[in-house]
XYZ file of C-alpha atoms in Angstrom:
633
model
C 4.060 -1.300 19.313
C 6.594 -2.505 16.562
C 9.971 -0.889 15.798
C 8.638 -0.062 12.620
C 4.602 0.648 12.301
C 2.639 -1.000 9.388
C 1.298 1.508 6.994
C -2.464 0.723 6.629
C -3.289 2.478 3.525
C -7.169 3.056 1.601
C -7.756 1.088 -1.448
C -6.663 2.553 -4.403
C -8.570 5.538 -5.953
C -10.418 6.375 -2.831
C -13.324 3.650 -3.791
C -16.160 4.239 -2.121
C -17.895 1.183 -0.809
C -21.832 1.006 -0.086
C -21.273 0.693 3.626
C -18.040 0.966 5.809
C -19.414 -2.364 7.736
C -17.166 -5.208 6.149
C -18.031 -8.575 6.850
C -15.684 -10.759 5.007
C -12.936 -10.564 2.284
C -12.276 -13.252 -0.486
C -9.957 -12.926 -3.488
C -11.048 -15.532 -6.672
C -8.882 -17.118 -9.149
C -9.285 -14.713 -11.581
C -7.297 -12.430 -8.849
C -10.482 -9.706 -7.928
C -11.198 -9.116 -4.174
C -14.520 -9.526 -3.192
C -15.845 -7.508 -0.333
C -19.071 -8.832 1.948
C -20.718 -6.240 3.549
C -23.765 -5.534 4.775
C -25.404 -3.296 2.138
C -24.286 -5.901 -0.696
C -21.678 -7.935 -2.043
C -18.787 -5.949 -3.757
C -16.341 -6.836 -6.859
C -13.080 -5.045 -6.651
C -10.895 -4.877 -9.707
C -8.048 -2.727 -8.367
C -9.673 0.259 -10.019
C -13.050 0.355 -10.142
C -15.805 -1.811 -8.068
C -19.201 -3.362 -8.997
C -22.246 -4.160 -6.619
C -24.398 -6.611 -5.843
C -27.155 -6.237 -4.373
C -31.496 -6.713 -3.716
C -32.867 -5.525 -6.788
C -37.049 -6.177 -6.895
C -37.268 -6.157 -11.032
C -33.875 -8.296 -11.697
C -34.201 -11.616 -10.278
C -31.108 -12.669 -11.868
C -29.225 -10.045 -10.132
C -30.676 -9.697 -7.006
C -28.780 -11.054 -3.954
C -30.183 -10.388 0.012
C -27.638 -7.389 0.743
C -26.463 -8.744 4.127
C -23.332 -10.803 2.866
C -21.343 -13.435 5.723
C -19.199 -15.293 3.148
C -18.370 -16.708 -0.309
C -16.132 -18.835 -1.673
C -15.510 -20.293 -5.447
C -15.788 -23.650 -7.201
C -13.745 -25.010 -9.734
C -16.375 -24.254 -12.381
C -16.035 -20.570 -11.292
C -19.328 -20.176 -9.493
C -19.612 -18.182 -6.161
C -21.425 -19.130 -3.358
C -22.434 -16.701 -1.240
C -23.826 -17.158 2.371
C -26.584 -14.141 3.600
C -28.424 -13.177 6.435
C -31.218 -14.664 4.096
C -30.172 -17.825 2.709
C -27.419 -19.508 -0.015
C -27.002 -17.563 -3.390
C -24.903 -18.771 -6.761
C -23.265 -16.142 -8.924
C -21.965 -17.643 -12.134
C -19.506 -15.564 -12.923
C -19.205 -16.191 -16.889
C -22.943 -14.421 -17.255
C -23.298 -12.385 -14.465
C -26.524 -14.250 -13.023
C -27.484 -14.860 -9.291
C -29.423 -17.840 -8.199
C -31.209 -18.300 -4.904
C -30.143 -21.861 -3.686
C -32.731 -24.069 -1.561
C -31.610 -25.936 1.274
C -33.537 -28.976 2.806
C -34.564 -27.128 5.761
C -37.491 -24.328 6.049
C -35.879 -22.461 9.151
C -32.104 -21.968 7.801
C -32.352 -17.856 6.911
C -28.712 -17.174 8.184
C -25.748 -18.709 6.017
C -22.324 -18.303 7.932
C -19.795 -19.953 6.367
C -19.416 -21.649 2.828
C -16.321 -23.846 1.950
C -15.680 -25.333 -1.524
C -13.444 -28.385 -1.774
C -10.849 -29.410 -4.125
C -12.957 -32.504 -5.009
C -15.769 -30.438 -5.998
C -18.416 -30.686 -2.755
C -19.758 -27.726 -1.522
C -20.255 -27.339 1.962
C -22.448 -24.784 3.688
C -22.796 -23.727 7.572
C -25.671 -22.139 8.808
C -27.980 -21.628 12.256
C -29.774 -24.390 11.471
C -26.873 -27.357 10.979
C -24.711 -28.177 8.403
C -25.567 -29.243 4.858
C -23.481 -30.743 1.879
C -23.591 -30.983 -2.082
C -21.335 -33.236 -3.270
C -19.509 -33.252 -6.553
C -22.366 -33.750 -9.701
C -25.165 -33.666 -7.382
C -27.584 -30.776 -7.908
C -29.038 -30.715 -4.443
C -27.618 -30.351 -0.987
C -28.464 -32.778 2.004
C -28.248 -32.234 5.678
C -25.734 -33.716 7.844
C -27.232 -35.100 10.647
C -25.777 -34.269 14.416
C -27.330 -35.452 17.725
C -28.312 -31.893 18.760
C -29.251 -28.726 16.675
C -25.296 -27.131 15.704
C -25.375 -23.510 15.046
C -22.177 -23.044 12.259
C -19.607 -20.587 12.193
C -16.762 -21.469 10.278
C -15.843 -24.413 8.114
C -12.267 -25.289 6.858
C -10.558 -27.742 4.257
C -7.151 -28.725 5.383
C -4.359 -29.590 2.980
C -5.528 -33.711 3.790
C -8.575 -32.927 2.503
C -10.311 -33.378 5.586
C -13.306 -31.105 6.767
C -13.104 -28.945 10.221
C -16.452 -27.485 11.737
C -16.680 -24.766 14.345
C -19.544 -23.873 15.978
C -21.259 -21.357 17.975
C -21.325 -23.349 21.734
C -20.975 -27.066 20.135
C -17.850 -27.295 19.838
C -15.068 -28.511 17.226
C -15.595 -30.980 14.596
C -13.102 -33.246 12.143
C -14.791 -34.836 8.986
C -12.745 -37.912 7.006
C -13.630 -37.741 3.927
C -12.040 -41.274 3.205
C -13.568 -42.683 6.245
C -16.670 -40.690 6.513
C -16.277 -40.339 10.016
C -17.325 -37.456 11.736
C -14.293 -36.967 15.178
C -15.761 -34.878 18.118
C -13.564 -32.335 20.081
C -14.253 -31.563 23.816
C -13.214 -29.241 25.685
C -12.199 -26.421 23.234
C -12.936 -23.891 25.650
C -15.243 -23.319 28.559
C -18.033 -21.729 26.163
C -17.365 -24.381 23.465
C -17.033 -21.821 20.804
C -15.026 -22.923 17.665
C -15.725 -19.213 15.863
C -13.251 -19.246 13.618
C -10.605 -21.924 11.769
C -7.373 -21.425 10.021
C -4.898 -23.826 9.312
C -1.399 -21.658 8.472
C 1.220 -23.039 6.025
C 3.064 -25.183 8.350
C -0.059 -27.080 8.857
C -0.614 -26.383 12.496
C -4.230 -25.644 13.364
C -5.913 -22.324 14.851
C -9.265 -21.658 16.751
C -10.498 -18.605 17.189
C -13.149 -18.119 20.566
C -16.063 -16.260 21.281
C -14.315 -14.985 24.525
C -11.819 -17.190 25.383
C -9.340 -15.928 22.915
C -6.839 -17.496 20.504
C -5.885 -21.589 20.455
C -3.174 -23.753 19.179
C -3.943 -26.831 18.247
C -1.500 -29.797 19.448
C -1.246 -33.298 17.880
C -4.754 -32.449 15.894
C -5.349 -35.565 14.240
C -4.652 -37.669 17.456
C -7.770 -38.197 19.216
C -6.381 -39.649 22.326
C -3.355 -36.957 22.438
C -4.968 -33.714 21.030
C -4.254 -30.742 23.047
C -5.021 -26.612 22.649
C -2.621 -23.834 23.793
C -4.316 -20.781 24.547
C -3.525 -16.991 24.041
C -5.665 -14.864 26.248
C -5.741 -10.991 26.651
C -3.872 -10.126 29.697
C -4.828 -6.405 30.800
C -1.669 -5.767 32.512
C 0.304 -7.550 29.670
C 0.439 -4.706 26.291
C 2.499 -7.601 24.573
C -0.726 -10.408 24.881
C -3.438 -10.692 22.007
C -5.827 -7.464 22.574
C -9.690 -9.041 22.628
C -10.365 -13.015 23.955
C -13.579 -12.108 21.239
C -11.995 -13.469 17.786
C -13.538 -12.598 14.667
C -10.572 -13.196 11.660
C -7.379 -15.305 11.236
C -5.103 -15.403 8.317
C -1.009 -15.354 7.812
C 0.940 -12.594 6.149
C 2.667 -15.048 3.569
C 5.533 -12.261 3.317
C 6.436 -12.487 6.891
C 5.095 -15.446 7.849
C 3.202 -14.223 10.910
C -0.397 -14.796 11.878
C -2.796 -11.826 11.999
C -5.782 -12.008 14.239
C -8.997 -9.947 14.215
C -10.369 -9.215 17.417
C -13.522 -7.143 19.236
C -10.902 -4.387 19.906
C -7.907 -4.513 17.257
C -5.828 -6.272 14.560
C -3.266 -8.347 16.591
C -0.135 -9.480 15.005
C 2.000 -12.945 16.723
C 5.557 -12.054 16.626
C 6.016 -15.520 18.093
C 4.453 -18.605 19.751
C 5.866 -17.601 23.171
C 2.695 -14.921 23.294
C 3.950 -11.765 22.418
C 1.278 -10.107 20.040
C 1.801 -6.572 18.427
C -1.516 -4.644 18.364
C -2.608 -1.898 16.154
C -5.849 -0.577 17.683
C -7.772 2.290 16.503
C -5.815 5.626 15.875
C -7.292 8.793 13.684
C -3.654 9.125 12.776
C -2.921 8.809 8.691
C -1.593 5.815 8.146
C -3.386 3.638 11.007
C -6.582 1.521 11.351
C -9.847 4.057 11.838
C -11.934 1.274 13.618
C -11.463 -1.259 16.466
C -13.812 -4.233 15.302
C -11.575 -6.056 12.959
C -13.723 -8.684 11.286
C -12.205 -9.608 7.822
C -8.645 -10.613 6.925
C -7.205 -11.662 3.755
C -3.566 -11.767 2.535
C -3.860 -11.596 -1.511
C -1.683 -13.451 -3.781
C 0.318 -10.158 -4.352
C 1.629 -10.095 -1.086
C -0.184 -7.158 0.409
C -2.647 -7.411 3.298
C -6.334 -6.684 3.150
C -7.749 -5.974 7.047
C -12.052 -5.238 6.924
C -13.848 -3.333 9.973
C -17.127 -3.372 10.861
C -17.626 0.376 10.795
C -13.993 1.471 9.246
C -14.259 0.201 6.068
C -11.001 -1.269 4.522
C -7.504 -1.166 4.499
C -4.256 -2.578 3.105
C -0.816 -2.883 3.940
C 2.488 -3.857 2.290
C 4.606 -6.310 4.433
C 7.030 -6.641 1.716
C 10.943 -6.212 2.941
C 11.771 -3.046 1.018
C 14.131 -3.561 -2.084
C 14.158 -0.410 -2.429
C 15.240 2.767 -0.207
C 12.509 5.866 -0.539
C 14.701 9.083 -0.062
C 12.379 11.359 0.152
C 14.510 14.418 -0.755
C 13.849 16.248 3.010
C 16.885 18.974 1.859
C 15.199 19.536 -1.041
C 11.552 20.241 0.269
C 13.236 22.528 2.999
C 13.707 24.560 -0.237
C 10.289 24.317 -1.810
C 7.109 23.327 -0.994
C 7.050 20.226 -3.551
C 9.872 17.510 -4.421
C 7.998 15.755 -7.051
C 10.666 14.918 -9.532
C 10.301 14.932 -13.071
C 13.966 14.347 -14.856
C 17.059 13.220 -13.428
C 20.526 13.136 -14.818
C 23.961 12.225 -13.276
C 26.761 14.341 -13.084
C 29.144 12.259 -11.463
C 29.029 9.398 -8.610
C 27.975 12.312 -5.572
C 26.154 14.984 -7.538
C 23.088 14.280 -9.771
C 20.601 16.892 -12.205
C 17.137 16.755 -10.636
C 14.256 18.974 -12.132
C 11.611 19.681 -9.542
C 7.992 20.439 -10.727
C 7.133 23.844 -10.951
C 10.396 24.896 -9.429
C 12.610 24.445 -12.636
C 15.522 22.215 -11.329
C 18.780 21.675 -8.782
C 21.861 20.245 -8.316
C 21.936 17.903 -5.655
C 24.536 16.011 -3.335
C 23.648 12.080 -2.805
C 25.980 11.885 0.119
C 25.512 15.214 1.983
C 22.150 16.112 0.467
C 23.288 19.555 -0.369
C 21.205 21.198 -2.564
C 22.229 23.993 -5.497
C 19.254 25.894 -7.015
C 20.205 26.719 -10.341
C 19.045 30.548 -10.264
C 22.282 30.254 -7.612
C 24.431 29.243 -9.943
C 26.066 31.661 -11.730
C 25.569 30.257 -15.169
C 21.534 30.199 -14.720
C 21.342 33.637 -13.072
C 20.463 35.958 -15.611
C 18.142 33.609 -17.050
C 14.096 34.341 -17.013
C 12.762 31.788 -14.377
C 11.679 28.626 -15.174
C 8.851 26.183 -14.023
C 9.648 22.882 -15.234
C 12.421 21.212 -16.733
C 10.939 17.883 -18.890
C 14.478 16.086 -19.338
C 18.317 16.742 -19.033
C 20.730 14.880 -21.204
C 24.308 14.975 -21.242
C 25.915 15.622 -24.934
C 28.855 12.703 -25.597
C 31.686 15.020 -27.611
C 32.121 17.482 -25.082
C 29.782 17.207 -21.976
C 27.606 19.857 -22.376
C 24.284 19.847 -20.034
C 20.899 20.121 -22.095
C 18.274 20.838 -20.334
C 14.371 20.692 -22.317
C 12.090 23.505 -20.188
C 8.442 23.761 -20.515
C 8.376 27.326 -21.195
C 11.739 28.699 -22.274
C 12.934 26.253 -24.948
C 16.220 24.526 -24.448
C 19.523 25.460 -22.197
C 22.835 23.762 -23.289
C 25.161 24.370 -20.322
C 29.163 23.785 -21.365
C 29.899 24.372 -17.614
C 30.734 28.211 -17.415
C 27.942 29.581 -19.589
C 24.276 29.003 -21.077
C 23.040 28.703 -24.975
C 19.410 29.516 -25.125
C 17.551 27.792 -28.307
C 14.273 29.586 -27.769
C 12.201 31.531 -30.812
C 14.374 34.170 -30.700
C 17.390 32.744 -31.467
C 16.118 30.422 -33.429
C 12.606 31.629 -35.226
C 12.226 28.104 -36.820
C 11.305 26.208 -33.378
C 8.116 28.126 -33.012
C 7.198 25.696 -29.987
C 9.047 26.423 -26.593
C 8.344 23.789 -24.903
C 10.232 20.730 -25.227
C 9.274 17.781 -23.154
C 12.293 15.290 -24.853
C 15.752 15.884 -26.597
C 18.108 13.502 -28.014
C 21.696 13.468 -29.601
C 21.861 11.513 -32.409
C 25.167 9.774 -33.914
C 25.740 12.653 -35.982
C 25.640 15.140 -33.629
C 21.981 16.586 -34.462
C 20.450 17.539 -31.294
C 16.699 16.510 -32.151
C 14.068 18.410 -30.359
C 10.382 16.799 -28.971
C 8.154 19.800 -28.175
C 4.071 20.328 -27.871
C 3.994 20.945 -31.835
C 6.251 18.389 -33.612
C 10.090 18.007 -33.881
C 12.991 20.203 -34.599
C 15.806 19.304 -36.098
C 19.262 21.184 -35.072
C 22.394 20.544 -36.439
C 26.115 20.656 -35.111
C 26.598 24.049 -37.196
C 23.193 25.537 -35.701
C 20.626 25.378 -37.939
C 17.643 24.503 -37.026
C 14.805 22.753 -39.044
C 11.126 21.425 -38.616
C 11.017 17.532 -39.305
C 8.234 18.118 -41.499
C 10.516 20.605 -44.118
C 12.643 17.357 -44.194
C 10.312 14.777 -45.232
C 10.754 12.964 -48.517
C 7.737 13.606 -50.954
C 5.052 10.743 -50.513
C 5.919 9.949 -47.499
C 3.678 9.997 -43.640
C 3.585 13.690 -42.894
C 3.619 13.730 -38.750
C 0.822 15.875 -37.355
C 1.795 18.506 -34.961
C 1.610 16.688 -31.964
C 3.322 16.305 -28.723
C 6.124 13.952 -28.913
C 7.115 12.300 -25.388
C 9.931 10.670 -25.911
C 12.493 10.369 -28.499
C 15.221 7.528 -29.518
C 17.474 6.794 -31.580
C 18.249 3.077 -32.745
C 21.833 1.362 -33.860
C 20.303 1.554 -37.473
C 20.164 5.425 -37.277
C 16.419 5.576 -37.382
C 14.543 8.208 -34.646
C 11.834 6.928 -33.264
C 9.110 9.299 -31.552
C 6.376 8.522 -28.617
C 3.582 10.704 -29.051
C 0.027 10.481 -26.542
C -2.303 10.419 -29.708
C -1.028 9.503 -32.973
C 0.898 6.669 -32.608
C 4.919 5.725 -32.503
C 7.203 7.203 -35.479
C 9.974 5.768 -37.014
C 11.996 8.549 -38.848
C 14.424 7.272 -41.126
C 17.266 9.150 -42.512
C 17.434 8.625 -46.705
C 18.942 11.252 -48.757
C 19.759 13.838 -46.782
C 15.702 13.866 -46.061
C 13.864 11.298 -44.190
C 10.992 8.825 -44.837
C 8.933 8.735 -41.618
C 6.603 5.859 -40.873
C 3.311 5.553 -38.418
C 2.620 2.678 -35.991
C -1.011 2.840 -34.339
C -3.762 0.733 -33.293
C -5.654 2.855 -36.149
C -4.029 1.083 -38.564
C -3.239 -2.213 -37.286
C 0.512 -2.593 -36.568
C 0.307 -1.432 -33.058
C -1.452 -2.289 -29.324
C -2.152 1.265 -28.633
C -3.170 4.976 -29.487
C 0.494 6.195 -28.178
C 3.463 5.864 -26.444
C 4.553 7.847 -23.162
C 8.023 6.474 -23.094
C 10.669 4.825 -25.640
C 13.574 3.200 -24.633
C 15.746 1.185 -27.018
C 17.913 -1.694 -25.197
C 21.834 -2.868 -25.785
C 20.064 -5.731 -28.170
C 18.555 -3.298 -30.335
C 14.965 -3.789 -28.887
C 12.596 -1.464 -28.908
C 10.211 -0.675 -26.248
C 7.355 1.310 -25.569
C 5.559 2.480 -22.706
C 1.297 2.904 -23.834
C -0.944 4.963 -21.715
C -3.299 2.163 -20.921
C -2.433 -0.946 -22.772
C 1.189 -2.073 -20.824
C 4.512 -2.407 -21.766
C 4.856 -3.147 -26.044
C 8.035 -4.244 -27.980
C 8.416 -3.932 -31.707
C 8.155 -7.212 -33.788
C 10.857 -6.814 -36.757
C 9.784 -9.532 -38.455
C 5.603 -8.409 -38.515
C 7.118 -4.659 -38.616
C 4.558 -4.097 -35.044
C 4.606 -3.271 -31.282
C 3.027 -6.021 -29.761
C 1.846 -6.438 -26.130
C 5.045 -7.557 -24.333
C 3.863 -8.638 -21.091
C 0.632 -9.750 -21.891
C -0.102 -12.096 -18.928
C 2.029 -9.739 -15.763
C 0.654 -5.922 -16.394
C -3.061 -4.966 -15.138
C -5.429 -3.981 -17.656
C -5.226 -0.324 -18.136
C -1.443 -0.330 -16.860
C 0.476 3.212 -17.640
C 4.091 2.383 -18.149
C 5.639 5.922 -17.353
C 9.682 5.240 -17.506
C 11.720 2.253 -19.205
C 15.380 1.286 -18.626
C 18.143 -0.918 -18.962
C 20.746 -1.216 -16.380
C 24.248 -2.501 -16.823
C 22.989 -6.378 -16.499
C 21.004 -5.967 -19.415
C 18.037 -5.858 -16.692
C 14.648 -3.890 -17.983
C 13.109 -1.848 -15.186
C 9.694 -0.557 -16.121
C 8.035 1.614 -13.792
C 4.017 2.499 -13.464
C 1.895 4.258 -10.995
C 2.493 2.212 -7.741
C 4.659 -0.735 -8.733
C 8.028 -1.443 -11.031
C 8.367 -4.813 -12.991
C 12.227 -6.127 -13.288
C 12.271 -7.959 -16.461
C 15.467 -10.635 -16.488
C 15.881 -11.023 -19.931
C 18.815 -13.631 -19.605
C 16.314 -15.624 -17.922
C 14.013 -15.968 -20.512
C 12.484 -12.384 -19.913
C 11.254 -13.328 -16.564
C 9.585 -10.562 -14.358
C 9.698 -9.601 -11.060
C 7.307 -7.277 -9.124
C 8.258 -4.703 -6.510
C 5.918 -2.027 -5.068
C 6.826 1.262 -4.636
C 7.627 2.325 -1.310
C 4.907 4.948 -0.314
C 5.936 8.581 0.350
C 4.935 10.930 2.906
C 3.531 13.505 0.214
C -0.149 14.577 0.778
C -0.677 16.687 -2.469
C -0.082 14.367 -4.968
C -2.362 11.050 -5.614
C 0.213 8.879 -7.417
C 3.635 7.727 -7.539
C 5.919 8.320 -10.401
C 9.237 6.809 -10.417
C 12.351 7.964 -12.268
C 15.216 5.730 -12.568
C 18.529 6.811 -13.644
C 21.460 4.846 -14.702
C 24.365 5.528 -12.576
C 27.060 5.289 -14.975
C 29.710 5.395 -12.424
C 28.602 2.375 -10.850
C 27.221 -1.230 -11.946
C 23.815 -0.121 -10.440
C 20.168 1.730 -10.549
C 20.581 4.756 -8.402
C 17.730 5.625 -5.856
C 14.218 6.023 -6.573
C 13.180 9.886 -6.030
C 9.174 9.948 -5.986
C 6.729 12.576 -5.464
């Protein structure tokens, strides 16, 4: 066991996959994970899957549903090895082609490699066959005796590795076109599998004779193997001598190996292994037979079972801490947190979903109610509280509920701007409020915005609109800014951003929406407006946008870093003149002194079982040169 047990999580969404027998894994350049099983061959997007599989009235989509392997040319073909031959799925029309090879007995395709020079190489029970670069057919490499194929390999030379079933271990020069001969591999002469990790050191993988090291590889008369075997009165050795997988964690460096009876981990070369074998525990593998591995170019870890289906893990070194709020949740069944505001560098504003909001402690993790506080007792109850800002004259606490209007706290007693005080703001709930530069407290609710001024009046924005100009539906309005110009600008889900500008003592409001051209999306679900003047928005759908004030338009921002269909749920600019954007599962750090370069971190996972996403808050700490913690539902 590790110090610290790896998280082995489903895949996103709860996919469900035709079969739970997974066979291989295989991630193209275009960044989707492909998934072999054996009840078709999968497409995985992150979101959504698509399958392949026999289908009698579509030959051009029908591929033999037992799937061993694929890999991708440079032209961005698949090839795809079956229980029932070679298969070619170009990728740019969607169409599957049954590939001959020169030999009428070859029905089971192991292993398919595709070299940087363009040759295609394909292993199957029947030998070893090869089309090279702008040939259209494959030819048959000839060996003294029948070779049953199990795993083929490219090394970073360029030369060509072989493993077989019981023939042993094979080195092709391409340059030479010599074929090198490797004896005694193991007593069974099984080469199953062949990895070569980053430090270029070479890795066998034995039916039953466990795990080998390569030594001096490439020297015929010096070549040696050091062997991990499974050692039943040793937890620390590799946990099956049957190999199935090998791959490298390219976050920590260390080799993962797929075995009969569990994923083993090397935690170093002296032969300690960490295994994770099968647990019905949340959080750990469900099956024993570990038979696909893949680490995917964003880090995480992909481990396939033949009977468990799939699961993946984050090896990243957190950047960030998770505090998971325990005090809090003592108190109430739910710490998902929807607002947070700073008070001063211990205590912070949080609101809790459904359970209206506290005042917490960062250092003791104390934790005020605020139907405990006398200011709040007298007060009807409260579910939700959308945002808390602080007001800049004189302090005072706003806080926007979801059923009860707004609460202005001045730190002994409460102002309530509800209908009753105030029969103009006939919509109590207020998910965003803002102070403006003149003091107007502007108010984002279900049905519009309200307008209330330092001497407490209050208008509807619409009643202020010059004549001619946009006339804002009633809508919900997310998220409200104001810019160094003076002009409010509005996120709302449906009708676009607004830009209100003040002219008159009315204001001229303007529309920015994909409706009419000057924007990426439908709407906004958060605004933020950076030290520079820059404008940002958060889409439901269509990434992170920044307005052009040159075209007068939002345009995609991050065009080429987001996923497609990427909700941006927070935005915010800490005292570097960093960006921090956060999403459902991950938060982008955009360096903007760096020529807006990004970084990716992934969300530390929480412990929370009713909730199927993460949403991140972040806070500026204004006490301190920093982002304060995370809190996540």
């Amino acid at each position: 066991m590790t110090k610290e047990y790896i998280n082995f999580s489903p895949l996103r969404n709860l996919i469900q996959l035709p079969t739970n027998e997974i066979r291989n894994l295989f991630q193209d350049k275009e960044g989707y994970i492909w998934i072999a099983t054996y009840n078709g061959l999968v497409r995985y997007d992150g979101y959504s899957t698509k399958v392949y599989h026999a289908e009698p009235d579509d030959s051009e989509k029908s591929i033999d549903g037992f799937i061993n392997a694929i890999a991708e040319d440079y032209e961005c073909n698949l090839w795809i090895g079956t229980h029932n031959g070679l298969y070619k799925l170009n990728k740019r029309n969607d169409k599957i082609e049954n590939i001959s090879l020169p030999h009428p007995q070859v029905t089971n395709v192991e292993t398919v490699t595709c070299t940087h020079k363009g040759a295609v190489w394909v292993g199957t029970n029947k030998g070893l066959f090869i089309k090279k670069e702008n040939e259209a057919n494959f030819t048959q490499y000839k060996f003294e005796t029948n070779i049953d194929v199990k795993s083929i390999l490219e090394d970073k030379r360029g030369h060509i590795w072989i493993g077989t079933w019981s023939q042993g271990l094979y080195r092709y020069d391409p340059t030479q076109q010599r074929l090198y001969t490797y004896h005694n591999v193991c007593p069974g002469n099984s080469a199953h599998v062949i990895f070569q990790d980053k430090n270029e050191n070479i890795w066998i993988g034995t039916w039953r004779y466990g795990l080998l090291k390569m030594q001096n590889p490439y020297d015929m008369q010096h070549y040696g193997f050091v062997r991990y075997t499974h050692d039943e009165n040793d937890p620390s050795s590799i946990a099956d001598n049957i190999i199935y997988a090998i791959t490298q964690d390219r976050n920590t460096g260390k080799l993962w190996i797929g075995s009969r009876s569990a994923l083993s981990i090397m935690e170093s070369e002296n032969g300690t292994f960490t295994n994770y074998y099968p647990s019905d525990k949340s959080g750990h593998l469900p099956f024993n037979e570990v038979d696909a591995l893949l680490s995917s170019a964003d880090g995480l870890m992909w481990v396939g079972m033949l009977g468990g289906g799939i699961r993946v893990a984050n090896t990243n070194p957190r950047k960030f801490n998770l505090n998971s709020l325990r005090s809090i949740r003592d108190i109430f069944p739910s710490a998902s947190v929807r607002a947070i505001c700073p008070i001063d560098k211990n205590w912070i504003w949080i609101s809790i979903m459904g359970f209206g909001f506290v005042k917490y402690n960062m250092q003791s993790h104390e934790v005020i109610p605020y139907n405990q506080m006398p200011a709040f007792r007298n007060l009807p109850p409260v579910s939700t509280v959308n945002e808390i800002i602080r007001l800049r004259e004189k302090g005072e606490y706003c806080f926007a509920t979801w059923d009860d209007g707004l609460w202005i706290l001045d730190g002994k007693k409460v102002e309530e701007i509800n209908i009753d005080s105030y029969p103009q703001l006939t919509d109590v709930c207020i998910y965003s409020v803002l102070e403006d530069n003149k003091r107007n407290i502007w108010l984002g609710t279900r049905s519009g915005i309200f307008l209330l001024t330092p001497q407490r009046k209050m208008y509807a924005l619409n009643d202020l609109i010059e004549n001619n100009a946009y006339i804002p539906p009633k809508e919900s309005i997310f998220r409200l800014q104001e810019d160094k110009d003076g002009n409010i600008w509005a996120a709302t889900p449906n009708s676009g951003i607004w830009k209100i500008t003040p002219k008159n003592h009315k204001f001229v409001t303007k529309q920015y929406s994909i409706n009419l051209g000057n924007a990426e999306a439908v709407g906004a679900m958060a605004l933020y407006i950076d030290s520079e003047n820059t404008i940002w928005a958060g889409t439901n759908g269509k990434g992170l946008n920044v307005y052009n004030a040159h075209k007068d338009c939002f345009q995609n921002a991050l065009p080429n870093t987001m996923k497609k269909g990427e909700v941006v749920s927070c935005i915010l600019e800490d005292n570097l003149k960093g960006l921090w954007v956060t999403m459902t599962s991950e938060m982008i750090h955009i360096d903007k002194t760096k020529k807006e370069k990004t970084y990716k971190y992934s969300l530390p996972k929480t412990d929370c079982k009713t909730t199927s996403s993460i949403e991140m808050l972040v806070q500026k700490v204004k006490t301190a040169n920093c982002i304060s913690e995370g809190y996540m539902a």
